[in-house]
mmCIF file of C-alpha atoms in Angstrom:
data_model
loop_
_atom_site.group_PDB
_atom_site.id
_atom_site.type_symbol
_atom_site.label_atom_id
_atom_site.label_comp_id
_atom_site.label_asym_id
_atom_site.label_seq_id
_atom_site.Cartn_x
_atom_site.Cartn_y
_atom_site.Cartn_z
ATOM 1 C CA MET A 1 152.200 45.856 71.621
ATOM 2 C CA TRP A 2 154.094 42.504 72.446
ATOM 3 C CA SER A 3 157.368 42.479 74.619
ATOM 4 C CA ALA A 4 159.858 39.890 74.731
ATOM 5 C CA ASP A 5 160.617 40.981 78.375
ATOM 6 C CA PRO A 6 158.691 38.915 80.988
ATOM 7 C CA ALA A 7 158.236 41.856 83.363
ATOM 8 C CA ASP A 8 156.558 43.729 80.664
ATOM 9 C CA GLN A 9 154.317 40.850 79.873
ATOM 10 C CA ALA A 10 153.319 40.452 83.377
ATOM 11 C CA ASP A 11 152.498 44.328 83.702
ATOM 12 C CA GLN A 12 150.493 43.968 80.668
ATOM 13 C CA ALA A 13 148.521 41.124 82.142
ATOM 14 C CA ASP A 14 147.950 42.898 85.324
ATOM 15 C CA GLN A 15 146.495 45.710 83.397
ATOM 16 C CA ALA A 16 144.116 43.502 81.816
ATOM 17 C CA ALA A 17 142.849 42.290 85.075
ATOM 18 C CA GLU A 18 139.970 43.878 86.885
ATOM 19 C CA ARG A 19 140.761 44.037 90.537
ATOM 20 C CA LEU A 20 137.490 43.363 92.541
ATOM 21 C CA LEU A 21 138.801 43.154 96.106
ATOM 22 C CA ARG A 22 141.950 43.616 97.857
ATOM 23 C CA ARG A 23 142.274 43.402 101.709
ATOM 24 C CA ARG A 24 144.188 42.070 104.633
ATOM 25 C CA PHE A 25 142.356 39.820 107.059
ATOM 26 C CA THR A 26 142.575 38.008 110.444
ATOM 27 C CA ALA A 27 140.281 35.310 111.972
ATOM 28 C CA ARG A 28 137.904 38.171 113.082
ATOM 29 C CA GLU A 29 137.296 39.105 109.627
ATOM 30 C CA LEU A 30 136.606 35.760 107.807
ATOM 31 C CA PRO A 31 132.835 35.808 108.029
ATOM 32 C CA LEU A 32 132.840 39.331 106.255
ATOM 33 C CA LEU A 33 135.430 38.142 103.811
ATOM 34 C CA ARG A 34 133.071 35.255 102.784
ATOM 35 C CA VAL A 35 130.182 37.708 102.249
ATOM 36 C CA GLN A 36 132.396 40.005 100.239
ATOM 37 C CA ILE A 37 133.747 37.195 98.124
ATOM 38 C CA GLU A 38 130.132 35.909 97.340
ATOM 39 C CA GLU A 39 129.173 39.443 96.316
ATOM 40 C CA CYS A 40 132.069 39.835 94.154
ATOM 41 C CA ALA A 41 131.735 36.613 92.510
ATOM 42 C CA ALA A 42 128.140 37.382 91.536
ATOM 43 C CA TRP A 43 129.016 40.819 90.310
ATOM 44 C CA ALA A 44 131.892 39.312 88.222
ATOM 45 C CA GLY A 45 129.510 36.761 86.586
ATOM 46 C CA LEU A 46 130.421 33.588 88.280
ATOM 47 C CA ALA A 47 127.396 31.180 87.701
ATOM 48 C CA GLU A 48 125.523 30.469 90.931
ATOM 49 C CA THR A 49 125.919 26.844 90.625
ATOM 50 C CA ARG A 50 129.754 27.350 91.212
ATOM 51 C CA ARG A 51 129.739 30.462 93.543
ATOM 52 C CA GLY A 52 129.266 28.413 96.664
ATOM 53 C CA ASP A 53 132.328 26.186 95.713
ATOM 54 C CA PHE A 54 134.356 29.275 95.169
ATOM 55 C CA VAL A 55 133.616 30.920 98.407
ATOM 56 C CA LEU A 56 134.288 27.633 100.181
ATOM 57 C CA ALA A 57 137.667 27.289 98.454
ATOM 58 C CA VAL A 58 138.671 30.875 99.269
ATOM 59 C CA ASP A 59 137.697 30.537 102.808
ATOM 60 C CA ALA A 60 139.502 27.118 103.202
ATOM 61 C CA VAL A 61 142.706 28.760 101.959
ATOM 62 C CA ALA A 62 142.234 31.964 104.099
ATOM 63 C CA THR A 63 141.350 29.928 107.141
ATOM 64 C CA ASN A 64 144.648 28.055 106.572
ATOM 65 C CA ALA A 65 146.600 31.406 106.543
ATOM 66 C CA VAL A 66 145.033 32.376 109.485
ATOM 67 C CA GLU A 67 145.550 29.061 111.429
ATOM 68 C CA HIS A 68 148.939 28.169 110.082
ATOM 69 C CA ALA A 69 150.640 31.219 108.971
ATOM 70 C CA GLY A 70 150.849 33.861 111.649
ATOM 71 C CA GLY A 71 147.184 34.690 112.050
ATOM 72 C CA GLN A 72 146.693 36.907 109.310
ATOM 73 C CA GLY A 73 146.710 37.107 105.386
ATOM 74 C CA ALA A 74 146.143 39.255 102.402
ATOM 75 C CA LEU A 75 143.823 38.587 99.551
ATOM 76 C CA LEU A 76 143.520 39.996 95.987
ATOM 77 C CA LEU A 77 140.276 38.950 94.166
ATOM 78 C CA ARG A 78 140.491 39.723 90.416
ATOM 79 C CA ARG A 79 138.585 39.112 87.191
ATOM 80 C CA VAL A 80 141.348 38.080 84.682
ATOM 81 C CA GLY A 81 139.941 37.217 81.236
ATOM 82 C CA ASN A 82 137.390 34.648 81.731
ATOM 83 C CA GLU A 83 138.475 33.617 85.108
ATOM 84 C CA LEU A 84 137.742 34.830 88.766
ATOM 85 C CA GLU A 85 141.151 34.543 90.416
ATOM 86 C CA CYS A 86 141.822 34.870 94.166
ATOM 87 C CA ARG A 87 145.496 35.142 95.457
ATOM 88 C CA ILE A 88 145.947 34.634 99.094
ATOM 89 C CA SER A 89 149.424 35.488 100.637
ATOM 90 C CA ASP A 90 150.572 34.942 104.178
ATOM 91 C CA SER A 91 153.660 35.285 106.344
ATOM 92 C CA GLY A 92 153.958 31.937 107.729
ATOM 93 C CA PRO A 93 156.741 29.259 107.086
ATOM 94 C CA GLY A 94 155.433 28.626 103.492
ATOM 95 C CA PHE A 95 154.568 25.085 101.765
ATOM 96 C CA SER A 96 154.493 23.527 98.338
ATOM 97 C CA GLU A 97 151.766 21.867 96.363
ATOM 98 C CA ASP A 98 153.294 18.707 97.317
ATOM 99 C CA VAL A 99 151.643 18.679 100.836
ATOM 100 C CA ILE A 100 148.205 18.666 99.182
ATOM 101 C CA PRO A 101 146.772 15.220 99.593
ATOM 102 C CA ARG A 102 145.693 13.255 96.361
ATOM 103 C CA ILE A 103 142.962 11.493 98.148
ATOM 104 C CA LEU A 104 140.544 12.696 100.907
ATOM 105 C CA PRO A 105 142.322 13.370 103.926
ATOM 106 C CA GLY A 106 141.497 10.765 106.422
ATOM 107 C CA LEU A 107 141.423 7.751 103.957
ATOM 108 C CA ASP A 108 145.199 7.935 103.736
ATOM 109 C CA GLY A 109 146.008 8.380 107.337
ATOM 110 C CA ALA A 110 146.369 12.240 106.826
ATOM 111 C CA THR A 111 145.147 14.271 109.543
ATOM 112 C CA SER A 112 145.271 17.452 107.814
ATOM 113 C CA GLY A 113 144.963 19.193 104.316
ATOM 114 C CA ARG A 114 141.119 18.617 103.731
ATOM 115 C CA GLY A 115 140.798 22.381 102.862
ATOM 116 C CA LEU A 116 143.402 22.369 100.358
ATOM 117 C CA TRP A 117 142.307 19.039 98.895
ATOM 118 C CA LEU A 118 138.829 20.274 98.766
ATOM 119 C CA THR A 119 140.171 23.510 96.962
ATOM 120 C CA ARG A 120 141.931 21.644 94.309
ATOM 121 C CA LEU A 121 138.896 19.681 93.655
ATOM 122 C CA VAL A 122 136.501 22.394 93.172
ATOM 123 C CA THR A 123 138.586 25.007 91.180
ATOM 124 C CA ASP A 124 139.753 25.229 87.850
ATOM 125 C CA ARG A 125 143.286 26.255 88.580
ATOM 126 C CA LEU A 126 145.237 25.989 91.833
ATOM 127 C CA ALA A 127 148.831 27.101 92.472
ATOM 128 C CA VAL A 128 151.079 27.399 95.425
ATOM 129 C CA SER A 129 154.347 29.385 95.207
ATOM 130 C CA ALA A 130 156.720 31.150 97.563
ATOM 131 C CA GLY A 131 156.043 34.764 98.464
ATOM 132 C CA ALA A 132 158.493 37.320 99.680
ATOM 133 C CA VAL A 133 157.705 35.757 102.928
ATOM 134 C CA GLY A 134 155.518 32.843 103.325
ATOM 135 C CA ALA A 135 153.195 31.237 100.825
ATOM 136 C CA VAL A 136 150.998 32.686 97.865
ATOM 137 C CA VAL A 137 148.100 30.345 96.920
ATOM 138 C CA THR A 138 146.297 31.296 93.743
ATOM 139 C CA LEU A 139 142.946 29.665 92.787
ATOM 140 C CA ALA A 140 140.721 30.399 89.916
ATOM 141 C CA MET A 141 137.327 29.449 88.177
ATOM 142 C CA ARG A 142 136.217 30.084 84.753
ATOM 143 C CA LEU A 143 133.237 32.466 84.607
ATOM 144 C CA ARG A 144 131.537 30.663 81.727
#
């Protein structure tokens, strides 16, 4: 059933998503988080050739949340249609996609941003938005 109400459409999209992993994390849990992401990505059907890139991208964003946004974050990993999507939220000062360098950090004089630059490079979709507090970074890769 189609609804013109955006909230209803969002609820329908969430119902079509398959939640694979939901957890909070700190720096101490990052190694375990990488293992869990790898396992879930394999189970969801992400090609082995792309799986390492996905884990690297999630790790870069999760590490940023720990290092720059209050020492912790929350992760939601879902299979949405033909994509594996990871949403990481934090309680830091927030930021926008404008801070992600366009070229390799260091070549342009930037001293930071390498993880987000790499994430943009290897994923099929990357979005940064404001959360209730802090930022929400959503990244995704096509499964096929």
